[in-house]
Coordinates of N, CA and C in Angstrom, one line a residue:
M1 N 143.8 103.7 145.8 CA 143.5 104.5 146.9 C 143.2 103.6 148.2
N2 N 142.5 102.6 147.9 CA 142.2 101.7 149.0 C 143.4 101.0 149.6
T3 N 144.4 100.7 148.8 CA 145.6 100.1 149.2 C 146.4 101.1 150.1
L4 N 146.5 102.3 149.7 CA 147.1 103.3 150.4 C 146.5 103.5 151.8
M5 N 145.2 103.5 151.8 CA 144.5 103.6 153.1 C 144.8 102.4 154.0
N6 N 144.8 101.2 153.4 CA 145.1 100.0 154.2 C 146.5 100.1 154.8
R7 N 147.5 100.5 154.0 CA 148.9 100.7 154.5 C 149.0 101.7 155.6
L8 N 148.2 102.8 155.5 CA 148.3 103.8 156.5 C 147.6 103.3 157.8
V9 N 146.5 102.6 157.7 CA 145.9 102.0 158.9 C 146.8 101.0 159.5
N10 N 147.4 100.1 158.7 CA 148.3 99.1 159.3 C 149.5 99.8 160.0
R11 N 150.0 100.8 159.4 CA 151.1 101.5 160.0 C 150.7 102.2 161.4
L12 N 149.5 102.8 161.3 CA 149.0 103.4 162.6 C 148.8 102.4 163.7
V13 N 148.2 101.2 163.3 CA 148.0 100.2 164.3 C 149.3 99.6 164.8
T14 N 150.3 99.4 163.9 CA 151.6 98.9 164.4 C 152.3 99.9 165.3
T15 N 152.2 101.2 164.9 CA 152.8 102.2 165.8 C 152.1 102.3 167.1
T16 N 150.8 102.2 167.1 CA 150.1 102.3 168.4 C 150.4 101.1 169.3
V17 N 150.4 99.9 168.7 CA 150.7 98.7 169.5 C 152.1 98.8 170.1
T18 N 153.1 99.3 169.3 CA 154.5 99.4 169.8 C 154.5 100.5 170.9
A19 N 153.8 101.5 170.8 CA 153.8 102.6 171.8 C 153.2 102.1 173.1
V20 N 152.1 101.3 173.0 CA 151.5 100.7 174.2 C 152.4 99.7 174.9
K21 N 153.0 98.9 174.1 CA 154.0 97.9 174.6 C 155.1 98.6 175.3
T22 N 155.7 99.6 174.7 CA 156.8 100.4 175.3 C 156.3 101.1 176.6
A23 N 155.2 101.7 176.6 CA 154.6 102.3 177.8 C 154.4 101.3 178.9
W24 N 153.9 100.1 178.6 CA 153.6 99.1 179.6 C 154.9 98.6 180.2
W25 N 156.0 98.4 179.3 CA 157.3 98.0 179.8 C 157.8 99.1 180.8
W26 N 157.8 100.3 180.4 CA 158.3 101.4 181.2 C 157.6 101.5 182.5
L27 N 156.3 101.4 182.5 CA 155.5 101.5 183.7 C 155.9 100.3 184.7
R28 N 156.0 99.1 184.2 CA 156.4 98.0 185.0 C 157.8 98.2 185.6
Q29 N 158.7 98.8 184.8 CA 160.1 99.0 185.3 C 160.0 100.1 186.4
V30 N 159.3 101.1 186.2 CA 159.3 102.2 187.2 C 158.6 101.8 188.5
L31 N 157.5 101.0 188.4 CA 156.8 100.6 189.6 C 157.4 99.4 190.3
G32 N 158.4 98.8 189.7 CA 159.1 97.7 190.3 C 158.4 96.3 190.0
D33 N 157.4 96.3 189.2 CA 156.7 95.1 189.0 C 157.5 94.1 188.2
A34 N 158.5 94.5 187.4 CA 159.3 93.7 186.6 C 160.6 93.3 187.3
A35 N 160.7 93.6 188.6 CA 162.0 93.3 189.3 C 162.4 91.8 189.3
Y36 N 161.4 90.9 189.4 CA 161.8 89.5 189.4 C 162.2 89.1 188.1
E37 N 161.6 89.5 187.0 CA 162.0 89.2 185.6 C 163.4 89.7 185.3
N38 N 163.7 90.9 185.8 CA 165.0 91.5 185.7 C 166.0 90.7 186.4
Y39 N 165.7 90.2 187.6 CA 166.6 89.4 188.4 C 166.9 88.1 187.6
L40 N 165.9 87.4 187.1 CA 166.1 86.2 186.3 C 166.9 86.4 185.1
R41 N 166.7 87.5 184.4 CA 167.4 87.9 183.2 C 168.9 88.1 183.5
S42 N 169.1 88.8 184.6 CA 170.5 89.1 185.1 C 171.2 87.8 185.5
A43 N 170.5 86.9 186.1 CA 171.1 85.6 186.5 C 171.5 84.8 185.3
A44 N 170.6 84.8 184.3 CA 170.9 84.1 183.1 C 172.1 84.7 182.3
R45 N 172.2 86.0 182.3 CA 173.4 86.6 181.7 C 174.7 86.2 182.4
R46 N 174.6 86.2 183.8 CA 175.8 85.8 184.6 C 176.2 84.4 184.3
A47 N 175.2 83.5 184.2 CA 175.4 82.1 183.9 C 176.0 81.9 182.5
A48 N 175.5 82.7 181.6 CA 176.0 82.6 180.2 C 177.5 83.0 180.1
R49 N 177.8 84.0 180.9 CA 179.2 84.5 181.0 C 180.1 83.6 181.7
G50 N 179.6 82.7 182.5 CA 180.4 81.7 183.2 C 180.9 82.4 184.5
S51 N 180.2 83.3 185.0 CA 180.6 84.0 186.3 C 180.7 82.9 187.4
T52 N 181.8 82.9 188.1 CA 182.0 81.9 189.1 C 181.6 82.4 190.5
S53 N 181.4 83.7 190.6 CA 181.0 84.3 191.9 C 179.7 83.8 192.5
C54 N 178.8 83.5 191.6 CA 177.4 83.1 192.0 C 177.1 81.7 191.3
A55 N 178.1 80.9 191.0 CA 177.9 79.7 190.3 C 177.0 78.7 191.0
H56 N 177.2 78.7 192.3 CA 176.4 77.7 193.1 C 175.2 78.2 193.8
A57 N 174.9 79.5 193.6 CA 173.8 80.1 194.2 C 172.5 79.7 193.5
R58 N 171.5 79.3 194.2 CA 170.3 78.9 193.5 C 169.4 80.1 193.3
L59 N 168.6 80.1 192.3 CA 167.7 81.2 192.1 C 166.6 81.2 193.1
L60 N 166.2 82.4 193.5 CA 165.1 82.6 194.4 C 163.7 82.4 193.7
T61 N 162.8 81.9 194.4 CA 161.4 81.8 193.8 C 160.9 83.3 193.8
R62 N 159.7 83.5 193.1 CA 159.1 84.8 193.1 C 158.8 85.3 194.5
E63 N 158.3 84.3 195.4 CA 157.9 84.7 196.7 C 159.2 85.0 197.6
E64 N 160.2 84.2 197.4 CA 161.4 84.5 198.2 C 162.1 85.8 197.8
F65 N 162.0 86.1 196.5 CA 162.5 87.3 196.0 C 161.8 88.5 196.6
Y66 N 160.5 88.4 196.6 CA 159.6 89.5 197.1 C 160.0 89.7 198.6
L67 N 160.0 88.6 199.4 CA 160.3 88.7 200.8 C 161.7 89.3 201.1
D68 N 162.7 88.9 200.2 CA 164.0 89.4 200.4 C 164.1 90.9 200.1
A69 N 163.3 91.3 199.1 CA 163.2 92.7 198.7 C 162.6 93.5 199.9
L70 N 161.6 93.0 200.5 CA 161.0 93.7 201.7 C 162.0 93.7 202.8
R71 N 162.7 92.7 203.1 CA 163.7 92.6 204.1 C 164.8 93.7 203.9
R72 N 165.3 93.7 202.7 CA 166.3 94.7 202.4 C 165.8 96.1 202.5
R73 N 164.6 96.3 202.1 CA 164.0 97.7 202.1 C 163.7 98.2 203.5
Y74 N 163.3 97.3 204.4 CA 162.9 97.8 205.7 C 163.8 97.4 206.9
S75 N 164.9 96.8 206.6 CA 165.8 96.4 207.7 C 166.8 97.5 208.1
A76 N 167.0 98.5 207.3 CA 167.9 99.6 207.6 C 167.1 100.9 207.7
I77 N 167.7 101.7 208.5 CA 167.1 103.0 208.7 C 167.4 103.9 207.4
S78 N 166.4 104.4 206.8 CA 166.6 105.1 205.6 C 166.1 106.5 205.6
R79 N 165.9 107.1 206.8 CA 165.4 108.5 206.8 C 166.5 109.4 207.5
C80 N 166.4 110.6 207.3 CA 167.4 111.6 207.7 C 167.4 111.9 209.2
C81 N 166.2 111.8 209.9 CA 166.1 112.2 211.3 C 165.6 111.1 212.2

């Protein structure tokens, strides 16, 4: 009986940890906090594919990426009126 209880507790803990990690990942994606990590991952995928379109482009630092995102967001009019 004790072994069964241990397995149930272990499964509950594992499921809870997985749910919390998934929720944290989702929240970071929705709020834009993971944008820089997504940018780096995308650049790594392009480099692995051997994409020549951005072969010589250097990666932005976290600060440069943030400033570029602000510039792109606020440089154009994005309202209807």
